[in-house]
Coordinates of C-alpha atoms in Angstrom, one line a residue:
M1 CA 10.1 -18.5 -30.2
Q2 CA 9.8 -21.4 -32.1
L3 CA 12.4 -24.2 -31.8
L4 CA 13.2 -27.7 -33.1
Q5 CA 11.6 -30.2 -31.0
D6 CA 13.4 -33.6 -30.4
I7 CA 10.7 -35.8 -31.8
P8 CA 10.5 -37.8 -34.8
D9 CA 10.5 -35.7 -37.9
P10 CA 7.0 -36.0 -39.6
N11 CA 8.7 -34.2 -42.6
D12 CA 11.5 -36.4 -43.0
R13 CA 14.2 -33.9 -43.0
L14 CA 16.6 -36.6 -42.4
G15 CA 16.2 -38.1 -45.8
F16 CA 15.3 -41.9 -44.1
S17 CA 12.2 -42.7 -46.5
P18 CA 14.4 -44.3 -48.9
M19 CA 15.5 -46.7 -45.8
A20 CA 12.0 -46.9 -44.7
D21 CA 10.6 -48.1 -48.0
I22 CA 13.4 -50.9 -48.2
L23 CA 13.1 -52.1 -44.4
S24 CA 9.1 -52.2 -44.6
D25 CA 9.4 -54.5 -47.7
V26 CA 11.8 -56.8 -46.2
I27 CA 9.8 -56.8 -43.1
L28 CA 6.8 -57.7 -45.3
E29 CA 8.4 -60.5 -47.3
T30 CA 10.4 -62.4 -44.6
D31 CA 8.4 -64.8 -42.6
S32 CA 8.2 -64.4 -38.7
P33 CA 9.6 -64.9 -36.2
F34 CA 12.2 -62.1 -37.3
T35 CA 13.9 -59.5 -35.6
V36 CA 15.5 -56.3 -37.2
G37 CA 18.0 -54.3 -35.2
I38 CA 18.3 -50.5 -36.0
Y39 CA 21.5 -49.4 -34.8
G40 CA 23.0 -46.2 -34.3
D41 CA 24.3 -43.6 -31.7
W42 CA 22.2 -41.4 -29.5
G43 CA 20.1 -39.3 -31.3
S44 CA 21.2 -40.4 -34.6
G45 CA 17.2 -40.6 -36.1
K46 CA 16.2 -44.4 -34.8
T47 CA 12.9 -43.3 -33.7
T48 CA 12.3 -41.6 -36.9
L49 CA 13.5 -44.0 -38.9
M50 CA 11.0 -46.7 -37.0
T51 CA 8.1 -44.3 -37.3
L52 CA 8.4 -44.1 -41.3
I53 CA 8.4 -47.8 -41.2
D54 CA 5.4 -48.0 -39.1
E55 CA 3.6 -45.8 -41.3
R56 CA 4.5 -47.7 -44.3
L57 CA 3.1 -51.0 -42.7
R58 CA 0.0 -49.7 -41.4
P59 CA -2.0 -49.6 -44.8
K60 CA -0.6 -52.9 -45.6
R61 CA -3.2 -54.5 -42.5
V62 CA -0.1 -55.0 -40.1
E63 CA -0.9 -54.7 -36.4
T64 CA 1.6 -52.7 -34.9
V65 CA 2.8 -52.3 -31.1
W66 CA 5.1 -49.8 -29.4
F67 CA 7.2 -50.3 -26.6
N68 CA 8.9 -47.5 -25.2
A69 CA 11.2 -49.3 -22.7
W70 CA 12.4 -46.3 -20.9
R71 CA 9.2 -45.6 -19.6
Y72 CA 9.4 -48.9 -17.7
E73 CA 12.6 -48.4 -16.6
G74 CA 12.7 -48.9 -12.4
K75 CA 8.8 -49.1 -12.5
D76 CA 8.3 -52.9 -13.8
V77 CA 10.1 -56.2 -14.5
I78 CA 11.0 -54.5 -18.2
W79 CA 10.6 -57.8 -20.3
N80 CA 7.1 -58.7 -18.5
A81 CA 6.1 -54.8 -19.4
L82 CA 7.0 -55.8 -23.1
I83 CA 4.8 -58.8 -23.0
Q84 CA 1.8 -57.3 -21.3
S85 CA 2.2 -54.2 -23.7
I86 CA 1.5 -57.1 -27.0
F87 CA -1.3 -58.5 -24.5
F88 CA -2.8 -54.8 -24.0
R89 CA -3.1 -54.2 -27.9
M90 CA -4.8 -58.0 -28.3
K91 CA -7.4 -56.6 -25.7
E92 CA -8.2 -53.8 -27.6
V93 CA -8.8 -55.7 -30.9
A94 CA -10.7 -58.4 -28.7
K95 CA -13.0 -55.3 -27.5
Q96 CA -13.3 -53.8 -31.1
R97 CA -14.4 -57.4 -32.2
G98 CA -16.9 -57.9 -29.2
D99 CA -14.8 -61.5 -28.7
E100 CA -15.2 -62.1 -24.8
G101 CA -13.6 -65.7 -25.4
F102 CA -10.3 -64.0 -26.8
K103 CA -10.4 -61.5 -24.5
K104 CA -10.4 -64.2 -21.6
R105 CA -7.9 -66.1 -22.8
I106 CA -5.5 -62.8 -23.0
A107 CA -6.3 -62.2 -19.4
D108 CA -5.2 -65.6 -18.3
A109 CA -2.1 -65.5 -20.2
A110 CA -1.3 -62.0 -18.7
K111 CA -2.3 -63.1 -15.4
N112 CA 0.1 -66.1 -15.4
L113 CA 3.0 -64.2 -17.0
A114 CA 2.6 -61.6 -14.4
W115 CA 2.8 -64.3 -11.6
F116 CA 5.7 -66.3 -13.2
A117 CA 7.3 -62.7 -13.5
A118 CA 7.2 -61.8 -9.9
R119 CA 8.1 -65.7 -8.7
R120 CA 11.0 -66.5 -10.9
F121 CA 12.7 -63.2 -11.8
I122 CA 12.5 -61.0 -9.2
G123 CA 15.7 -61.3 -8.0
T124 CA 17.3 -59.9 -11.5
A125 CA 14.8 -57.3 -11.5
T126 CA 16.2 -55.7 -8.9
G127 CA 19.3 -55.4 -10.8
R128 CA 21.5 -58.4 -9.1
A129 CA 24.1 -60.1 -11.4
V130 CA 23.2 -63.2 -12.9
T131 CA 25.7 -66.0 -11.6
A132 CA 26.4 -69.2 -12.9
S133 CA 23.6 -71.0 -11.3
D134 CA 21.1 -68.7 -13.2
L135 CA 22.3 -69.4 -16.6
D136 CA 19.7 -72.5 -16.7
G137 CA 17.1 -70.3 -17.2
I138 CA 18.5 -67.9 -19.5
A139 CA 21.7 -68.7 -21.8
D140 CA 20.8 -72.3 -22.2
A141 CA 17.6 -71.2 -23.3
L142 CA 18.9 -69.5 -26.3
T143 CA 19.8 -72.9 -28.0
P144 CA 16.9 -75.4 -29.0
L145 CA 15.4 -77.4 -26.1
N146 CA 16.1 -81.1 -26.1
G147 CA 13.3 -82.2 -24.0
A148 CA 15.3 -83.6 -21.2
D149 CA 14.5 -81.0 -18.5
N150 CA 10.9 -81.2 -17.2
S151 CA 11.8 -78.3 -14.7
E152 CA 8.8 -76.0 -13.6
Y153 CA 10.8 -73.3 -15.7
F154 CA 10.9 -75.3 -18.7
E155 CA 7.5 -76.3 -18.5
F156 CA 6.0 -72.8 -18.2
L157 CA 8.2 -71.7 -21.1
N158 CA 6.7 -74.2 -23.5
Q159 CA 3.4 -73.6 -22.4
F160 CA 3.6 -70.0 -22.4
E161 CA 5.1 -70.2 -25.8
M162 CA 2.3 -72.1 -27.2
T163 CA -0.3 -69.8 -25.8
F164 CA 1.3 -66.8 -26.8
S165 CA 1.5 -68.3 -30.3
R166 CA -2.3 -69.3 -30.5
L167 CA -3.2 -66.0 -29.3
V168 CA -1.2 -64.0 -32.2
E169 CA -3.2 -66.2 -34.4
D170 CA -6.4 -65.3 -33.0
L171 CA -5.2 -61.8 -33.3
L172 CA -4.2 -61.9 -37.1
G173 CA -6.9 -64.5 -38.3
D174 CA -7.0 -65.9 -41.6
T175 CA -5.8 -62.4 -43.5
G176 CA -2.1 -63.1 -43.9
E177 CA -1.7 -60.2 -41.4
R178 CA 1.4 -60.1 -39.1
L179 CA 2.5 -58.6 -36.0
V180 CA 5.1 -56.0 -35.9
V181 CA 6.4 -55.1 -32.2
F182 CA 8.7 -51.9 -32.4
V183 CA 10.9 -51.4 -29.3
D184 CA 11.8 -48.0 -28.8
D185 CA 14.5 -46.3 -26.5
L186 CA 16.0 -49.6 -25.4
D187 CA 19.6 -47.7 -24.9
R188 CA 18.2 -45.2 -22.6
C189 CA 17.3 -47.9 -20.2
L190 CA 20.4 -49.3 -18.0
P191 CA 22.3 -52.0 -19.8
E192 CA 21.3 -55.0 -17.9
N193 CA 17.5 -54.1 -18.6
A194 CA 18.2 -53.9 -22.2
V195 CA 19.4 -57.2 -22.4
E196 CA 16.5 -58.4 -20.3
V197 CA 14.1 -57.4 -23.2
L198 CA 16.2 -59.0 -25.7
E199 CA 15.9 -62.2 -23.7
A200 CA 12.0 -62.0 -23.6
I201 CA 12.3 -61.7 -27.0
K202 CA 14.3 -64.7 -27.7
L203 CA 12.8 -66.7 -24.7
Y204 CA 9.2 -66.4 -24.7
L205 CA 7.9 -64.7 -28.3
D206 CA 10.3 -66.9 -30.6
K207 CA 7.4 -69.2 -31.7
G208 CA 4.6 -66.4 -32.5
N209 CA 4.2 -64.8 -36.1
V210 CA 5.7 -61.7 -34.8
T211 CA 8.2 -59.4 -36.4
F212 CA 10.5 -57.2 -33.7
V213 CA 12.2 -53.8 -34.7
I214 CA 14.4 -52.9 -32.3
G215 CA 16.1 -49.4 -31.9
V216 CA 19.4 -49.5 -29.9
E217 CA 22.9 -48.7 -29.7
P218 CA 24.9 -51.8 -29.6
E219 CA 27.3 -51.0 -27.2
V220 CA 24.4 -50.7 -24.5
V221 CA 23.4 -54.1 -25.1
R222 CA 27.1 -55.2 -25.2
D223 CA 27.6 -53.5 -21.9
G224 CA 24.5 -55.4 -20.2
I225 CA 25.8 -58.7 -21.6
R226 CA 29.2 -58.4 -20.0
F227 CA 27.3 -57.1 -16.7
R228 CA 25.1 -59.8 -16.5
Y229 CA 27.1 -62.6 -17.5
R230 CA 30.3 -61.8 -16.2
D231 CA 30.6 -65.2 -14.5
N232 CA 30.3 -66.6 -17.9
E233 CA 33.7 -66.1 -19.8
S234 CA 32.3 -68.5 -22.8
L235 CA 29.4 -66.0 -23.8
R236 CA 30.5 -63.3 -26.2
D237 CA 28.9 -60.3 -26.4
K238 CA 28.9 -60.2 -30.1
E239 CA 27.8 -63.8 -30.8
Y240 CA 24.8 -63.3 -28.1
L241 CA 23.5 -60.1 -30.3
E242 CA 23.5 -62.1 -33.5
K243 CA 21.5 -64.7 -31.8
I244 CA 18.7 -62.6 -31.6
V245 CA 18.8 -59.8 -34.5
Q246 CA 18.7 -61.6 -37.7
L247 CA 19.0 -58.1 -39.6
P248 CA 21.3 -55.6 -38.1
F249 CA 20.7 -52.1 -39.8
S250 CA 23.3 -49.5 -38.8
L251 CA 22.5 -45.7 -38.8
R252 CA 26.0 -43.9 -39.9
G253 CA 24.9 -40.2 -39.4
L254 CA 22.9 -37.8 -42.3
S255 CA 24.2 -37.7 -45.7
H256 CA 25.5 -33.9 -46.3
A257 CA 22.3 -33.2 -48.4
S258 CA 20.2 -34.2 -45.2
V259 CA 22.5 -32.2 -43.2
L260 CA 21.7 -29.3 -45.3
R261 CA 17.8 -29.9 -45.6
L262 CA 17.8 -29.8 -41.7
L263 CA 19.8 -26.6 -41.7
E264 CA 17.0 -25.3 -43.7
Y265 CA 14.6 -25.0 -40.8
K266 CA 12.6 -21.8 -41.4
K267 CA 14.3 -20.4 -38.2
A268 CA 17.6 -21.1 -38.8
G269 CA 20.4 -18.8 -38.5
R270 CA 22.8 -17.5 -41.3
Y271 CA 25.2 -20.5 -40.8
R272 CA 23.0 -21.7 -43.6
E273 CA 24.9 -19.1 -46.0
D274 CA 28.5 -19.8 -45.1
E275 CA 29.9 -23.1 -46.4
L276 CA 32.8 -23.3 -43.6
V277 CA 30.1 -23.1 -41.0
Q278 CA 28.3 -25.8 -42.6
K279 CA 31.5 -28.0 -42.8
L280 CA 32.1 -27.2 -39.0
I281 CA 28.5 -28.3 -38.2
I282 CA 29.3 -31.6 -40.2
L283 CA 32.4 -32.3 -38.3
G284 CA 31.4 -30.9 -34.9
T285 CA 28.0 -32.8 -34.8
R286 CA 29.3 -36.1 -36.6
S287 CA 25.7 -35.6 -39.0
N288 CA 23.9 -36.6 -35.9
P289 CA 20.3 -35.1 -35.9
R290 CA 20.0 -34.5 -32.2
R291 CA 23.3 -32.8 -31.8
I292 CA 22.3 -30.6 -35.4
K293 CA 19.1 -29.6 -33.6
R294 CA 20.6 -29.0 -30.7
F295 CA 23.0 -26.4 -32.5
I296 CA 20.1 -25.0 -34.3
N297 CA 18.0 -24.3 -31.5
T298 CA 20.7 -22.8 -29.3
F299 CA 22.0 -20.5 -31.9
H300 CA 18.7 -19.4 -32.5
V301 CA 18.3 -18.3 -29.0
V302 CA 21.7 -16.6 -28.9
E303 CA 20.9 -14.7 -32.2
R304 CA 17.9 -13.3 -30.8
V305 CA 19.6 -12.4 -27.3
E306 CA 22.3 -10.4 -29.1
E307 CA 19.5 -8.5 -31.5
L308 CA 17.4 -7.7 -28.2
S309 CA 20.9 -6.1 -27.3
G310 CA 21.0 -4.2 -30.6
R311 CA 23.9 -6.3 -31.8
N312 CA 23.8 -7.9 -35.1
L313 CA 26.1 -10.6 -35.8
T314 CA 28.9 -10.1 -38.2
S315 CA 29.6 -13.1 -40.6
D316 CA 32.9 -13.3 -38.2
D317 CA 30.5 -13.5 -35.4
V318 CA 28.5 -16.4 -36.7
R319 CA 31.8 -18.6 -37.1
R320 CA 33.1 -17.7 -33.7
L321 CA 29.8 -18.4 -32.1
S322 CA 29.5 -21.8 -34.1
I323 CA 32.7 -22.8 -33.2
V324 CA 32.0 -22.4 -29.2
L325 CA 28.7 -24.2 -29.3
L326 CA 29.8 -26.7 -31.4
T327 CA 32.9 -27.2 -29.1
Q328 CA 30.7 -27.3 -26.2
I329 CA 28.3 -29.8 -27.8
R330 CA 30.9 -32.3 -29.3
F331 CA 33.6 -31.9 -27.1
P332 CA 32.8 -30.8 -23.6
R333 CA 36.4 -31.4 -21.9
I334 CA 38.2 -29.0 -24.6
Y335 CA 35.4 -26.5 -24.3
D336 CA 36.3 -26.3 -20.3
F337 CA 39.9 -25.9 -21.1
L338 CA 38.6 -23.2 -23.7
F339 CA 36.6 -21.2 -21.1
D340 CA 39.6 -21.1 -19.0
N341 CA 42.0 -20.3 -21.8
P342 CA 40.1 -18.5 -24.5
N343 CA 43.3 -18.6 -26.7
L344 CA 43.2 -22.0 -26.9
I345 CA 42.2 -22.6 -30.4
S346 CA 44.6 -20.1 -31.7
D347 CA 47.6 -21.8 -29.6
F348 CA 46.6 -24.8 -31.2
A349 CA 46.5 -23.3 -34.8
E350 CA 50.1 -21.6 -34.1
L351 CA 51.3 -24.9 -33.0
R352 CA 50.2 -26.8 -36.1
R353 CA 51.9 -24.2 -38.3
T354 CA 55.3 -23.7 -36.2
P355 CA 57.9 -26.6 -37.3
G356 CA 59.5 -28.4 -34.6
D357 CA 58.8 -31.8 -32.2
L358 CA 54.9 -31.5 -31.6
N359 CA 55.2 -33.8 -28.3
S360 CA 57.4 -31.1 -26.5
K361 CA 55.6 -28.3 -27.5
I362 CA 52.2 -29.8 -25.6
E363 CA 54.1 -32.1 -23.0
K364 CA 53.0 -29.0 -20.5
R365 CA 49.6 -28.1 -22.0
S366 CA 47.2 -30.5 -20.9
D367 CA 44.5 -28.6 -22.5
L368 CA 46.3 -28.7 -25.8
A369 CA 46.9 -32.6 -25.2
E370 CA 43.0 -33.0 -25.2
I371 CA 42.9 -31.7 -28.7
F372 CA 45.8 -33.7 -30.3
L373 CA 44.8 -36.8 -28.6
N374 CA 41.5 -36.8 -30.4
D375 CA 41.3 -37.4 -34.1
S376 CA 38.0 -35.7 -34.5
A377 CA 38.9 -32.7 -32.6
V378 CA 42.0 -32.2 -34.6
E379 CA 39.8 -32.7 -37.8
F380 CA 37.5 -30.0 -36.4
F381 CA 39.9 -27.4 -35.2
D382 CA 42.1 -27.5 -38.2
A383 CA 38.9 -26.8 -40.2
V384 CA 38.7 -23.7 -38.5
G385 CA 41.3 -22.4 -40.6
S386 CA 42.3 -18.7 -40.6
V387 CA 39.2 -17.7 -38.2
D388 CA 40.5 -15.3 -35.9
C389 CA 39.8 -17.0 -32.3
S390 CA 41.8 -14.7 -30.5
E391 CA 41.1 -14.4 -26.4
A392 CA 39.6 -10.5 -27.2
L393 CA 37.1 -11.9 -30.0
M394 CA 36.0 -15.4 -28.0
S395 CA 35.5 -14.4 -24.8
H396 CA 31.8 -12.8 -25.5
W397 CA 30.6 -16.0 -27.3
L398 CA 32.0 -18.1 -24.4
R399 CA 30.2 -16.3 -21.6
I400 CA 27.4 -16.4 -23.7
S401 CA 27.5 -20.1 -24.5
Q402 CA 27.2 -20.6 -20.2
V403 CA 24.0 -19.5 -20.4
A404 CA 22.7 -20.6 -23.5
I405 CA 23.5 -24.5 -23.3
D406 CA 23.2 -26.9 -20.2
K407 CA 26.4 -28.8 -20.5

């Protein structure tokens, strides 16, 4: 049984190629240092778009580094791990060239950075909040240095910036190449660790010929900023992000055509043939690729289970199963209410049809209130329309759904 994997799509069924073309051209034509932010919700396709950009840059003689931030969550000082990943790529190039001098300079810089990370930032690496006394080494460094402070921190910072810049020059040579660092899965980290990675980009790597492409859900970063700098009321999360990311690019969900392409997966179920179900999929997933893949995989499993039981799904079965799975994926609290009251969707439809004061009708029904208080849920369940969702017809699919999807 072959299912869709939750990995970047090599065939670009998401329709991201035009965006990848534009962003790769921007990266090639814009002077470094430069940072691109690929913004999007969980599962929106950030990694797929970044992979497509990488594919377009490699033939242009661009050195690329991938840093998966989540792999280092809790295992290392995360910003140090980012920079050490760049050094690792430099060492590979030095080895290929047989340049022992270059390799030694990289090793020395990596060693000094590791020492500094352990000595200076071990407190923040363990998760304590940054207080006002810490801001001299972090927030103040977001503005240009005036040269008046000769502390150990600024001495190291200035020296490291110059060292890193020279190492990048040695890496790229005189060919006009550039270094592009892709930072992925940042929004899977704790918010405060996501902020540490962004701080490293601004504080340590802002002088080199490096372009960063960061895939992140902005709210994760904003949560981290509010946590780390909660003693500094003047530091606004939006302004902080703007200091680091010069080009924000937001993924707003797949186009209708891209959703249909994804639904054309060779093992997809009969929902491909039903325009109502297609509409429900778009509303129930908000055109989010990961949610769509989850729906496809789960539907396929249930369909096979039913076939092995000697039952062929009717068109109405397809619709009811789709409604249940999409409710569980997109509206888990409503699904919980639905499982306790399989007539819930029918009750909702009846209330919408019956004249009278809506508030008085739902004041004693917390399950219905959960729908009415969510505009997206109202739109989704309105779209169910005339599908019969009575208890006798929904109970079977609700039982199946408990086994099919891990909530």
